[in-house]
Amino acid sequence: MLVRLFFIVPIIMCLIWWGYLRQNNYTAKQGLKGFIYILAFNLILIGFFTLMIYLTQ
């Protein structure tokens, strides 16, 4: 179940960011740094939880 969240959370965060960009009349190119930050944050989060799973087994 937790593995599904690893894929759902970044998608939801990117959709929220996309909605923010659209609402404020920004292009996706202008918001690219935000998408990169979202993906980097989620990769770090996934890495942390993966490490914790292996360390606690």
Short mmCIF file of N, CA and C in Angstrom, two decimals, residues 4-56:
data_model
loop_
_atom_site.label_atom_id
_atom_site.label_comp_id
_atom_site.label_asym_id
_atom_site.label_seq_id
_atom_site.Cartn_x
_atom_site.Cartn_y
_atom_site.Cartn_z
N ARG A 4 2.26 2.43 -3.43
CA ARG A 4 1.35 3.19 -4.30
C ARG A 4 1.41 4.67 -3.98
N LEU A 5 1.58 5.00 -2.71
CA LEU A 5 1.66 6.40 -2.31
C LEU A 5 2.91 7.06 -2.88
N PHE A 6 3.98 6.29 -3.06
CA PHE A 6 5.21 6.84 -3.63
C PHE A 6 4.96 7.39 -5.03
N PHE A 7 4.01 6.83 -5.74
CA PHE A 7 3.72 7.30 -7.10
C PHE A 7 2.59 8.33 -7.12
N ILE A 8 1.68 8.24 -6.18
CA ILE A 8 0.53 9.13 -6.17
C ILE A 8 0.88 10.53 -5.65
N VAL A 9 1.70 10.62 -4.61
CA VAL A 9 2.02 11.91 -3.99
C VAL A 9 2.69 12.87 -4.97
N PRO A 10 3.73 12.46 -5.72
CA PRO A 10 4.32 13.42 -6.67
C PRO A 10 3.35 13.85 -7.77
N ILE A 11 2.49 12.95 -8.20
CA ILE A 11 1.51 13.28 -9.23
C ILE A 11 0.54 14.32 -8.70
N ILE A 12 0.06 14.11 -7.47
CA ILE A 12 -0.88 15.07 -6.87
C ILE A 12 -0.20 16.42 -6.68
N MET A 13 1.03 16.41 -6.20
CA MET A 13 1.74 17.67 -5.98
C MET A 13 1.98 18.41 -7.30
N CYS A 14 2.31 17.68 -8.35
CA CYS A 14 2.51 18.31 -9.66
C CYS A 14 1.20 18.86 -10.21
N LEU A 15 0.10 18.15 -9.99
CA LEU A 15 -1.20 18.66 -10.44
C LEU A 15 -1.59 19.93 -9.70
N ILE A 16 -1.31 19.97 -8.40
CA ILE A 16 -1.59 21.18 -7.64
C ILE A 16 -0.72 22.33 -8.15
N TRP A 17 0.55 22.07 -8.42
CA TRP A 17 1.44 23.10 -8.95
C TRP A 17 0.97 23.56 -10.33
N TRP A 18 0.56 22.62 -11.15
CA TRP A 18 0.05 22.95 -12.49
C TRP A 18 -1.17 23.86 -12.37
N GLY A 19 -2.07 23.52 -11.45
CA GLY A 19 -3.26 24.34 -11.22
C GLY A 19 -2.90 25.75 -10.76
N TYR A 20 -1.93 25.85 -9.88
CA TYR A 20 -1.46 27.16 -9.43
C TYR A 20 -0.91 27.97 -10.61
N LEU A 21 -0.11 27.33 -11.44
CA LEU A 21 0.46 28.02 -12.60
C LEU A 21 -0.64 28.50 -13.55
N ARG A 22 -1.60 27.65 -13.81
CA ARG A 22 -2.70 28.00 -14.72
C ARG A 22 -3.54 29.15 -14.15
N GLN A 23 -3.79 29.11 -12.85
CA GLN A 23 -4.62 30.12 -12.21
C GLN A 23 -3.95 31.50 -12.26
N ASN A 24 -2.64 31.52 -12.17
CA ASN A 24 -1.91 32.78 -12.15
C ASN A 24 -1.29 33.13 -13.50
N ASN A 25 -1.75 32.48 -14.55
CA ASN A 25 -1.32 32.76 -15.93
C ASN A 25 0.18 32.63 -16.16
N TYR A 26 0.78 31.60 -15.56
CA TYR A 26 2.17 31.28 -15.83
C TYR A 26 2.22 30.11 -16.80
N THR A 27 3.30 30.00 -17.54
CA THR A 27 3.48 28.86 -18.44
C THR A 27 4.18 27.74 -17.68
N ALA A 28 4.13 26.56 -18.26
CA ALA A 28 4.82 25.42 -17.65
C ALA A 28 6.33 25.67 -17.65
N LYS A 29 6.82 26.35 -18.65
CA LYS A 29 8.25 26.65 -18.71
C LYS A 29 8.65 27.58 -17.57
N GLN A 30 7.80 28.53 -17.23
CA GLN A 30 8.09 29.43 -16.11
C GLN A 30 8.04 28.68 -14.77
N GLY A 31 7.25 27.63 -14.69
CA GLY A 31 7.11 26.87 -13.45
C GLY A 31 7.96 25.62 -13.41
N LEU A 32 8.88 25.49 -14.35
CA LEU A 32 9.70 24.27 -14.44
C LEU A 32 10.50 24.03 -13.17
N LYS A 33 11.03 25.10 -12.58
CA LYS A 33 11.83 24.94 -11.36
C LYS A 33 10.97 24.35 -10.24
N GLY A 34 9.71 24.72 -10.19
CA GLY A 34 8.81 24.17 -9.18
C GLY A 34 8.61 22.67 -9.37
N PHE A 35 8.44 22.25 -10.63
CA PHE A 35 8.30 20.82 -10.90
C PHE A 35 9.57 20.07 -10.50
N ILE A 36 10.72 20.66 -10.77
CA ILE A 36 11.98 20.02 -10.40
C ILE A 36 12.10 19.90 -8.89
N TYR A 37 11.72 20.96 -8.16
CA TYR A 37 11.75 20.90 -6.70
C TYR A 37 10.80 19.83 -6.17
N ILE A 38 9.62 19.73 -6.75
CA ILE A 38 8.66 18.72 -6.32
C ILE A 38 9.22 17.32 -6.54
N LEU A 39 9.78 17.08 -7.71
CA LEU A 39 10.32 15.75 -8.00
C LEU A 39 11.54 15.44 -7.13
N ALA A 40 12.41 16.41 -6.91
CA ALA A 40 13.58 16.19 -6.05
C ALA A 40 13.15 15.89 -4.62
N PHE A 41 12.20 16.66 -4.11
CA PHE A 41 11.70 16.43 -2.75
C PHE A 41 11.13 15.01 -2.62
N ASN A 42 10.36 14.60 -3.60
CA ASN A 42 9.74 13.28 -3.54
C ASN A 42 10.76 12.16 -3.70
N LEU A 43 11.80 12.38 -4.51
CA LEU A 43 12.86 11.38 -4.62
C LEU A 43 13.61 11.22 -3.30
N ILE A 44 13.87 12.33 -2.63
CA ILE A 44 14.53 12.26 -1.32
C ILE A 44 13.63 11.54 -0.32
N LEU A 45 12.35 11.85 -0.35
CA LEU A 45 11.39 11.21 0.55
C LEU A 45 11.30 9.71 0.28
N ILE A 46 11.23 9.32 -0.97
CA ILE A 46 11.18 7.90 -1.33
C ILE A 46 12.46 7.20 -0.90
N GLY A 47 13.59 7.85 -1.12
CA GLY A 47 14.87 7.27 -0.71
C GLY A 47 14.93 7.07 0.79
N PHE A 48 14.47 8.06 1.54
CA PHE A 48 14.47 7.95 3.00
C PHE A 48 13.60 6.79 3.46
N PHE A 49 12.38 6.70 2.95
CA PHE A 49 11.49 5.63 3.39
C PHE A 49 11.99 4.26 2.94
N THR A 50 12.60 4.19 1.77
CA THR A 50 13.16 2.92 1.31
C THR A 50 14.31 2.49 2.23
N LEU A 51 15.16 3.45 2.59
CA LEU A 51 16.26 3.15 3.52
C LEU A 51 15.71 2.69 4.87
N MET A 52 14.68 3.33 5.36
CA MET A 52 14.09 2.95 6.65
C MET A 52 13.48 1.55 6.59
N ILE A 53 12.87 1.20 5.46
CA ILE A 53 12.31 -0.15 5.32
C ILE A 53 13.40 -1.19 5.40
N TYR A 54 14.51 -0.95 4.69
CA TYR A 54 15.62 -1.92 4.71
C TYR A 54 16.34 -1.96 6.05
N LEU A 55 16.45 -0.85 6.72
CA LEU A 55 17.14 -0.82 8.01
C LEU A 55 16.33 -1.47 9.12
N THR A 56 15.01 -1.44 9.02
CA THR A 56 14.18 -1.97 10.09
C THR A 56 13.73 -3.41 9.85
#
